[in-house]
């Protein structure tokens, strides 16, 4: 309840002291790689993007050539796709049957793919007025799952909405001849398959829980 200096952490990053600066530093590292002509990219999933310092940093990274793809479920104060300003930033939202509440952050990091989970959105209140924590994902299988999830989220063309440069959200629909992709259903089936593989190897059984009469991944109200 007090505001004392915490011990230095080896892997955890916390607010209200360090988290915003840590994100700004990671974004700038990607921008510096892009300025040198090296591959650079940022993938992030959160509920809201409001913090002005982070938004300005993302604009600068876009100008440097960093490929930025954001999944922002609710509030986004960043304007993507503006020529000469944010043309390398894409923003989409998925609101469906299941609550998308996780925060996932991935930085290209020269090909090392640094991946982190956190309790915080990119918001002033999370950086300045709350105790939040971020930690690295180091297990290789868990890292693969999160990278696969990003691929599935950004392939959704049935329940996703894309943020346009004018601030309007546009609902996606499969183009003529395009295969419909539904992120939540695909992730559900993805994890069922992984659980089946674990069960075959260990004998542990996983029982999917669904609402009676509802197909997994369908939207209800």
PDB file of C-alpha atoms in Angstrom:
ATOM      1  CA  UNK A   1       0.000   0.000   0.000  1.00  0.00           C
ATOM      2  CA  UNK A   2       3.028   2.295   0.274  1.00  0.00           C
ATOM      3  CA  UNK A   3       5.170   3.702  -2.513  1.00  0.00           C
ATOM      4  CA  UNK A   4       8.555   2.245  -1.720  1.00  0.00           C
ATOM      5  CA  UNK A   5      11.315   1.281  -4.141  1.00  0.00           C
ATOM      6  CA  UNK A   6      10.899  -2.437  -4.980  1.00  0.00           C
ATOM      7  CA  UNK A   7      13.846  -4.809  -5.352  1.00  0.00           C
ATOM      8  CA  UNK A   8      15.284  -5.097  -8.844  1.00  0.00           C
ATOM      9  CA  UNK A   9      13.548  -7.889 -10.733  1.00  0.00           C
ATOM     10  CA  UNK A  10      15.431 -10.251 -13.040  1.00  0.00           C
ATOM     11  CA  UNK A  11      12.529 -11.131 -15.357  1.00  0.00           C
ATOM     12  CA  UNK A  12       9.378  -9.392 -14.171  1.00  0.00           C
ATOM     13  CA  UNK A  13       8.571  -5.846 -15.287  1.00  0.00           C
ATOM     14  CA  UNK A  14       6.079  -3.943 -13.148  1.00  0.00           C
ATOM     15  CA  UNK A  15       4.132  -0.713 -13.019  1.00  0.00           C
ATOM     16  CA  UNK A  16       3.796   1.976 -11.822  1.00  0.00           C
ATOM     17  CA  UNK A  17       7.586   2.329 -12.017  1.00  0.00           C
ATOM     18  CA  UNK A  18       9.020   0.595 -15.083  1.00  0.00           C
ATOM     19  CA  UNK A  19       6.405  -0.830 -17.454  1.00  0.00           C
ATOM     20  CA  UNK A  20       5.785   2.144 -19.772  1.00  0.00           C
ATOM     21  CA  UNK A  21       9.520   2.829 -20.180  1.00  0.00           C
ATOM     22  CA  UNK A  22      10.130  -0.853 -20.850  1.00  0.00           C
ATOM     23  CA  UNK A  23       7.577  -0.888 -23.680  1.00  0.00           C
ATOM     24  CA  UNK A  24       8.925   2.363 -25.144  1.00  0.00           C
ATOM     25  CA  UNK A  25      12.415   0.908 -25.113  1.00  0.00           C
ATOM     26  CA  UNK A  26      11.295  -2.294 -26.874  1.00  0.00           C
ATOM     27  CA  UNK A  27       9.417  -0.322 -29.538  1.00  0.00           C
ATOM     28  CA  UNK A  28      12.439   1.927 -30.119  1.00  0.00           C
ATOM     29  CA  UNK A  29      14.709  -1.125 -30.452  1.00  0.00           C
ATOM     30  CA  UNK A  30      12.528  -2.378 -33.291  1.00  0.00           C
ATOM     31  CA  UNK A  31      12.569   1.075 -34.900  1.00  0.00           C
ATOM     32  CA  UNK A  32      16.363   1.190 -34.713  1.00  0.00           C
ATOM     33  CA  UNK A  33      16.630  -2.196 -36.412  1.00  0.00           C
ATOM     34  CA  UNK A  34      14.315  -0.994 -39.178  1.00  0.00           C
ATOM     35  CA  UNK A  35      16.441   2.139 -39.692  1.00  0.00           C
ATOM     36  CA  UNK A  36      19.436  -0.138 -40.234  1.00  0.00           C
ATOM     37  CA  UNK A  37      17.515  -2.063 -42.886  1.00  0.00           C
ATOM     38  CA  UNK A  38      17.013  -5.111 -40.659  1.00  0.00           C
ATOM     39  CA  UNK A  39      13.693  -6.998 -40.296  1.00  0.00           C
ATOM     40  CA  UNK A  40      11.574  -5.500 -37.509  1.00  0.00           C
ATOM     41  CA  UNK A  41       8.073  -6.173 -36.297  1.00  0.00           C
ATOM     42  CA  UNK A  42       5.656  -5.844 -33.384  1.00  0.00           C
ATOM     43  CA  UNK A  43       2.574  -7.959 -32.673  1.00  0.00           C
ATOM     44  CA  UNK A  44       0.406  -7.060 -29.700  1.00  0.00           C
ATOM     45  CA  UNK A  45      -2.975  -8.045 -28.284  1.00  0.00           C
ATOM     46  CA  UNK A  46      -4.744  -6.038 -25.599  1.00  0.00           C
ATOM     47  CA  UNK A  47      -8.102  -4.617 -24.562  1.00  0.00           C
ATOM     48  CA  UNK A  48      -7.349  -0.913 -25.074  1.00  0.00           C
ATOM     49  CA  UNK A  49      -4.675   1.356 -26.531  1.00  0.00           C
ATOM     50  CA  UNK A  50      -4.887   4.856 -25.070  1.00  0.00           C
ATOM     51  CA  UNK A  51      -1.455   5.894 -23.741  1.00  0.00           C
ATOM     52  CA  UNK A  52      -0.175   8.901 -25.729  1.00  0.00           C
ATOM     53  CA  UNK A  53       3.523   8.126 -25.273  1.00  0.00           C
ATOM     54  CA  UNK A  54       3.128   4.578 -26.575  1.00  0.00           C
ATOM     55  CA  UNK A  55       1.026   5.770 -29.527  1.00  0.00           C
ATOM     56  CA  UNK A  56       3.640   8.371 -30.516  1.00  0.00           C
ATOM     57  CA  UNK A  57       6.363   5.729 -30.205  1.00  0.00           C
ATOM     58  CA  UNK A  58       4.404   3.373 -32.469  1.00  0.00           C
ATOM     59  CA  UNK A  59       3.972   6.160 -35.052  1.00  0.00           C
ATOM     60  CA  UNK A  60       7.746   6.738 -35.055  1.00  0.00           C
ATOM     61  CA  UNK A  61       8.376   3.008 -35.396  1.00  0.00           C
ATOM     62  CA  UNK A  62       5.965   2.856 -38.321  1.00  0.00           C
ATOM     63  CA  UNK A  63       7.800   5.744 -39.964  1.00  0.00           C
ATOM     64  CA  UNK A  64      11.046   3.831 -39.545  1.00  0.00           C
ATOM     65  CA  UNK A  65       9.538   0.834 -41.355  1.00  0.00           C
ATOM     66  CA  UNK A  66       8.529  -1.461 -38.483  1.00  0.00           C
ATOM     67  CA  UNK A  67       5.660  -3.800 -39.414  1.00  0.00           C
ATOM     68  CA  UNK A  68       3.093  -3.398 -36.617  1.00  0.00           C
ATOM     69  CA  UNK A  69      -0.064  -5.491 -36.212  1.00  0.00           C
ATOM     70  CA  UNK A  70      -2.317  -4.809 -33.215  1.00  0.00           C
ATOM     71  CA  UNK A  71      -5.359  -6.643 -31.906  1.00  0.00           C
ATOM     72  CA  UNK A  72      -7.230  -4.115 -29.748  1.00  0.00           C
ATOM     73  CA  UNK A  73     -10.559  -5.388 -28.479  1.00  0.00           C
ATOM     74  CA  UNK A  74     -12.271  -2.198 -27.288  1.00  0.00           C
ATOM     75  CA  UNK A  75     -10.763   1.317 -27.327  1.00  0.00           C
ATOM     76  CA  UNK A  76      -8.000   2.364 -29.731  1.00  0.00           C
ATOM     77  CA  UNK A  77      -6.842   5.995 -29.930  1.00  0.00           C
ATOM     78  CA  UNK A  78      -4.236   5.241 -32.603  1.00  0.00           C
ATOM     79  CA  UNK A  79      -5.117   5.917 -36.252  1.00  0.00           C
ATOM     80  CA  UNK A  80      -3.566   3.223 -38.480  1.00  0.00           C
ATOM     81  CA  UNK A  81      -2.874   3.281 -42.190  1.00  0.00           C
ATOM     82  CA  UNK A  82      -2.360   7.045 -42.537  1.00  0.00           C
ATOM     83  CA  UNK A  83       0.063   7.746 -45.391  1.00  0.00           C
ATOM     84  CA  UNK A  84       3.364   9.175 -44.198  1.00  0.00           C
ATOM     85  CA  UNK A  85       2.386   8.647 -40.579  1.00  0.00           C
ATOM     86  CA  UNK A  86       1.149   5.158 -39.697  1.00  0.00           C
ATOM     87  CA  UNK A  87       0.998   3.252 -42.983  1.00  0.00           C
ATOM     88  CA  UNK A  88       2.854   0.286 -41.460  1.00  0.00           C
ATOM     89  CA  UNK A  89       0.324  -0.186 -38.634  1.00  0.00           C
ATOM     90  CA  UNK A  90      -2.713  -2.476 -38.837  1.00  0.00           C
ATOM     91  CA  UNK A  91      -5.380  -2.615 -36.116  1.00  0.00           C
ATOM     92  CA  UNK A  92      -8.230  -5.067 -35.781  1.00  0.00           C
ATOM     93  CA  UNK A  93     -10.712  -6.111 -33.098  1.00  0.00           C
ATOM     94  CA  UNK A  94     -12.407  -9.446 -32.439  1.00  0.00           C
ATOM     95  CA  UNK A  95     -15.553  -9.447 -30.298  1.00  0.00           C
ATOM     96  CA  UNK A  96     -17.227 -12.834 -30.285  1.00  0.00           C
ATOM     97  CA  UNK A  97     -18.712 -15.476 -28.020  1.00  0.00           C
ATOM     98  CA  UNK A  98     -15.668 -15.815 -25.761  1.00  0.00           C
ATOM     99  CA  UNK A  99     -14.148 -12.837 -23.914  1.00  0.00           C
ATOM    100  CA  UNK A 100     -10.745 -11.982 -25.443  1.00  0.00           C
ATOM    101  CA  UNK A 101      -9.053 -10.632 -22.316  1.00  0.00           C
ATOM    102  CA  UNK A 102      -5.428 -11.732 -22.657  1.00  0.00           C
ATOM    103  CA  UNK A 103      -2.561  -9.328 -23.282  1.00  0.00           C
ATOM    104  CA  UNK A 104       0.202 -10.718 -25.487  1.00  0.00           C
ATOM    105  CA  UNK A 105       3.219  -8.839 -26.862  1.00  0.00           C
ATOM    106  CA  UNK A 106       5.694 -10.092 -29.448  1.00  0.00           C
ATOM    107  CA  UNK A 107       8.798  -8.268 -30.710  1.00  0.00           C
ATOM    108  CA  UNK A 108      10.822  -9.527 -33.669  1.00  0.00           C
ATOM    109  CA  UNK A 109      14.074  -8.808 -31.782  1.00  0.00           C
ATOM    110  CA  UNK A 110      16.388  -9.612 -34.667  1.00  0.00           C
ATOM    111  CA  UNK A 111      14.684 -12.943 -35.284  1.00  0.00           C
ATOM    112  CA  UNK A 112      14.662 -14.096 -31.649  1.00  0.00           C
ATOM    113  CA  UNK A 113      10.911 -13.411 -31.290  1.00  0.00           C
ATOM    114  CA  UNK A 114      10.632 -12.124 -27.732  1.00  0.00           C
ATOM    115  CA  UNK A 115       7.158 -12.954 -26.390  1.00  0.00           C
ATOM    116  CA  UNK A 116       5.565 -11.618 -23.221  1.00  0.00           C
ATOM    117  CA  UNK A 117       2.291 -11.883 -21.327  1.00  0.00           C
ATOM    118  CA  UNK A 118       1.042  -9.052 -19.117  1.00  0.00           C
ATOM    119  CA  UNK A 119      -1.840  -7.900 -16.972  1.00  0.00           C
ATOM    120  CA  UNK A 120      -1.688  -4.372 -18.410  1.00  0.00           C
ATOM    121  CA  UNK A 121      -3.203  -2.678 -21.421  1.00  0.00           C
ATOM    122  CA  UNK A 122      -1.409   0.255 -23.052  1.00  0.00           C
ATOM    123  CA  UNK A 123      -3.288   2.785 -20.916  1.00  0.00           C
ATOM    124  CA  UNK A 124      -2.239   5.596 -18.566  1.00  0.00           C
ATOM    125  CA  UNK A 125      -4.064   4.018 -15.638  1.00  0.00           C
ATOM    126  CA  UNK A 126      -2.204   0.710 -16.100  1.00  0.00           C
ATOM    127  CA  UNK A 127       1.184   2.403 -16.338  1.00  0.00           C
ATOM    128  CA  UNK A 128       0.749   5.097 -13.679  1.00  0.00           C
ATOM    129  CA  UNK A 129      -1.977   4.172 -11.201  1.00  0.00           C
ATOM    130  CA  UNK A 130      -1.962   0.403 -10.883  1.00  0.00           C
ATOM    131  CA  UNK A 131       0.335  -2.408  -9.932  1.00  0.00           C
ATOM    132  CA  UNK A 132       0.716  -4.501 -13.102  1.00  0.00           C
ATOM    133  CA  UNK A 133       3.174  -7.165 -14.195  1.00  0.00           C
ATOM    134  CA  UNK A 134       4.738  -8.408 -17.431  1.00  0.00           C
ATOM    135  CA  UNK A 135       6.759 -11.593 -17.812  1.00  0.00           C
ATOM    136  CA  UNK A 136       8.558 -13.422 -20.646  1.00  0.00           C
ATOM    137  CA  UNK A 137       7.252 -16.638 -22.188  1.00  0.00           C
ATOM    138  CA  UNK A 138      10.253 -18.941 -22.362  1.00  0.00           C
ATOM    139  CA  UNK A 139       8.824 -22.430 -22.859  1.00  0.00           C
ATOM    140  CA  UNK A 140       9.178 -23.264 -26.562  1.00  0.00           C
ATOM    141  CA  UNK A 141       5.810 -25.017 -26.831  1.00  0.00           C
ATOM    142  CA  UNK A 142       4.002 -22.109 -25.192  1.00  0.00           C
ATOM    143  CA  UNK A 143       5.792 -19.672 -27.495  1.00  0.00           C
ATOM    144  CA  UNK A 144       4.677 -21.700 -30.526  1.00  0.00           C
ATOM    145  CA  UNK A 145       1.068 -21.648 -29.327  1.00  0.00           C
ATOM    146  CA  UNK A 146       1.096 -17.851 -29.005  1.00  0.00           C
ATOM    147  CA  UNK A 147       2.709 -17.340 -32.413  1.00  0.00           C
ATOM    148  CA  UNK A 148       0.114 -19.666 -33.951  1.00  0.00           C
ATOM    149  CA  UNK A 149      -2.626 -17.704 -32.175  1.00  0.00           C
ATOM    150  CA  UNK A 150      -1.440 -14.444 -33.747  1.00  0.00           C
ATOM    151  CA  UNK A 151      -1.601 -16.074 -37.183  1.00  0.00           C
ATOM    152  CA  UNK A 152      -5.160 -17.248 -36.498  1.00  0.00           C
ATOM    153  CA  UNK A 153      -6.334 -13.907 -35.067  1.00  0.00           C
ATOM    154  CA  UNK A 154      -5.093 -11.962 -38.081  1.00  0.00           C
ATOM    155  CA  UNK A 155      -6.547 -14.458 -40.564  1.00  0.00           C
ATOM    156  CA  UNK A 156     -10.110 -14.056 -39.205  1.00  0.00           C
ATOM    157  CA  UNK A 157     -12.431 -12.732 -41.923  1.00  0.00           C
ATOM    158  CA  UNK A 158     -15.832 -13.382 -40.340  1.00  0.00           C
ATOM    159  CA  UNK A 159     -15.865 -11.928 -36.806  1.00  0.00           C
ATOM    160  CA  UNK A 160     -13.034  -9.391 -37.003  1.00  0.00           C
ATOM    161  CA  UNK A 161     -13.318  -5.648 -37.513  1.00  0.00           C
ATOM    162  CA  UNK A 162     -10.566  -3.521 -39.043  1.00  0.00           C
ATOM    163  CA  UNK A 163      -9.870   0.040 -37.891  1.00  0.00           C
ATOM    164  CA  UNK A 164      -9.758   2.433 -40.843  1.00  0.00           C
ATOM    165  CA  UNK A 165      -7.631   5.625 -40.984  1.00  0.00           C
ATOM    166  CA  UNK A 166     -10.746   7.746 -40.387  1.00  0.00           C
ATOM    167  CA  UNK A 167     -11.414   5.998 -37.068  1.00  0.00           C
ATOM    168  CA  UNK A 168     -14.335   3.864 -38.257  1.00  0.00           C
ATOM    169  CA  UNK A 169     -14.440   0.119 -37.706  1.00  0.00           C
ATOM    170  CA  UNK A 170     -15.198  -2.037 -40.760  1.00  0.00           C
ATOM    171  CA  UNK A 171     -16.579  -5.558 -40.347  1.00  0.00           C
ATOM    172  CA  UNK A 172     -14.711  -8.132 -42.419  1.00  0.00           C
ATOM    173  CA  UNK A 173     -16.464 -10.606 -44.697  1.00  0.00           C
ATOM    174  CA  UNK A 174     -14.936 -13.375 -46.849  1.00  0.00           C
ATOM    175  CA  UNK A 175     -14.243 -12.160 -50.373  1.00  0.00           C
ATOM    176  CA  UNK A 176     -15.607 -14.118 -53.332  1.00  0.00           C
ATOM    177  CA  UNK A 177     -13.902 -17.491 -53.360  1.00  0.00           C
ATOM    178  CA  UNK A 178     -12.166 -16.838 -50.052  1.00  0.00           C
ATOM    179  CA  UNK A 179     -12.329 -19.477 -47.319  1.00  0.00           C
ATOM    180  CA  UNK A 180     -14.189 -18.192 -44.220  1.00  0.00           C
ATOM    181  CA  UNK A 181     -11.898 -17.992 -41.187  1.00  0.00           C
ATOM    182  CA  UNK A 182     -13.278 -17.781 -37.647  1.00  0.00           C
ATOM    183  CA  UNK A 183     -10.560 -17.185 -35.061  1.00  0.00           C
ATOM    184  CA  UNK A 184     -12.327 -18.355 -31.906  1.00  0.00           C
ATOM    185  CA  UNK A 185     -13.582 -21.548 -33.510  1.00  0.00           C
ATOM    186  CA  UNK A 186     -10.138 -22.274 -34.986  1.00  0.00           C
ATOM    187  CA  UNK A 187      -8.419 -21.657 -31.644  1.00  0.00           C
ATOM    188  CA  UNK A 188     -10.932 -23.926 -29.907  1.00  0.00           C
ATOM    189  CA  UNK A 189     -10.227 -26.713 -32.398  1.00  0.00           C
ATOM    190  CA  UNK A 190      -6.488 -25.988 -32.239  1.00  0.00           C
ATOM    191  CA  UNK A 191      -6.440 -26.579 -28.486  1.00  0.00           C
ATOM    192  CA  UNK A 192      -8.677 -29.631 -28.714  1.00  0.00           C
ATOM    193  CA  UNK A 193      -6.135 -31.174 -31.079  1.00  0.00           C
ATOM    194  CA  UNK A 194      -3.210 -30.245 -28.824  1.00  0.00           C
ATOM    195  CA  UNK A 195      -5.030 -31.663 -25.783  1.00  0.00           C
ATOM    196  CA  UNK A 196      -5.742 -34.867 -27.688  1.00  0.00           C
ATOM    197  CA  UNK A 197      -2.038 -35.210 -28.444  1.00  0.00           C
ATOM    198  CA  UNK A 198      -1.188 -34.661 -24.773  1.00  0.00           C
ATOM    199  CA  UNK A 199      -3.819 -37.211 -23.752  1.00  0.00           C
ATOM    200  CA  UNK A 200      -2.389 -39.786 -26.164  1.00  0.00           C
ATOM    201  CA  UNK A 201       1.091 -39.261 -24.739  1.00  0.00           C
ATOM    202  CA  UNK A 202       0.220 -39.050 -21.029  1.00  0.00           C
ATOM    203  CA  UNK A 203      -3.193 -40.652 -20.522  1.00  0.00           C
ATOM    204  CA  UNK A 204      -4.597 -37.365 -19.168  1.00  0.00           C
ATOM    205  CA  UNK A 205      -8.084 -36.684 -20.540  1.00  0.00           C
ATOM    206  CA  UNK A 206      -9.450 -33.215 -21.295  1.00  0.00           C
ATOM    207  CA  UNK A 207     -13.220 -32.696 -21.415  1.00  0.00           C
ATOM    208  CA  UNK A 208     -14.409 -29.676 -23.436  1.00  0.00           C
ATOM    209  CA  UNK A 209     -17.147 -27.709 -21.696  1.00  0.00           C
ATOM    210  CA  UNK A 210     -19.780 -26.107 -23.948  1.00  0.00           C
ATOM    211  CA  UNK A 211     -23.234 -24.699 -23.455  1.00  0.00           C
ATOM    212  CA  UNK A 212     -25.883 -27.338 -24.123  1.00  0.00           C
ATOM    213  CA  UNK A 213     -26.875 -27.293 -27.755  1.00  0.00           C
ATOM    214  CA  UNK A 214     -24.270 -24.692 -28.736  1.00  0.00           C
ATOM    215  CA  UNK A 215     -21.562 -25.331 -31.280  1.00  0.00           C
ATOM    216  CA  UNK A 216     -18.135 -24.240 -30.015  1.00  0.00           C
ATOM    217  CA  UNK A 217     -17.254 -20.847 -31.413  1.00  0.00           C
ATOM    218  CA  UNK A 218     -20.766 -19.743 -32.352  1.00  0.00           C
ATOM    219  CA  UNK A 219     -21.881 -16.333 -31.195  1.00  0.00           C
ATOM    220  CA  UNK A 220     -24.688 -15.961 -28.651  1.00  0.00           C
ATOM    221  CA  UNK A 221     -25.956 -12.505 -27.880  1.00  0.00           C
TER     222      UNK A 221
END
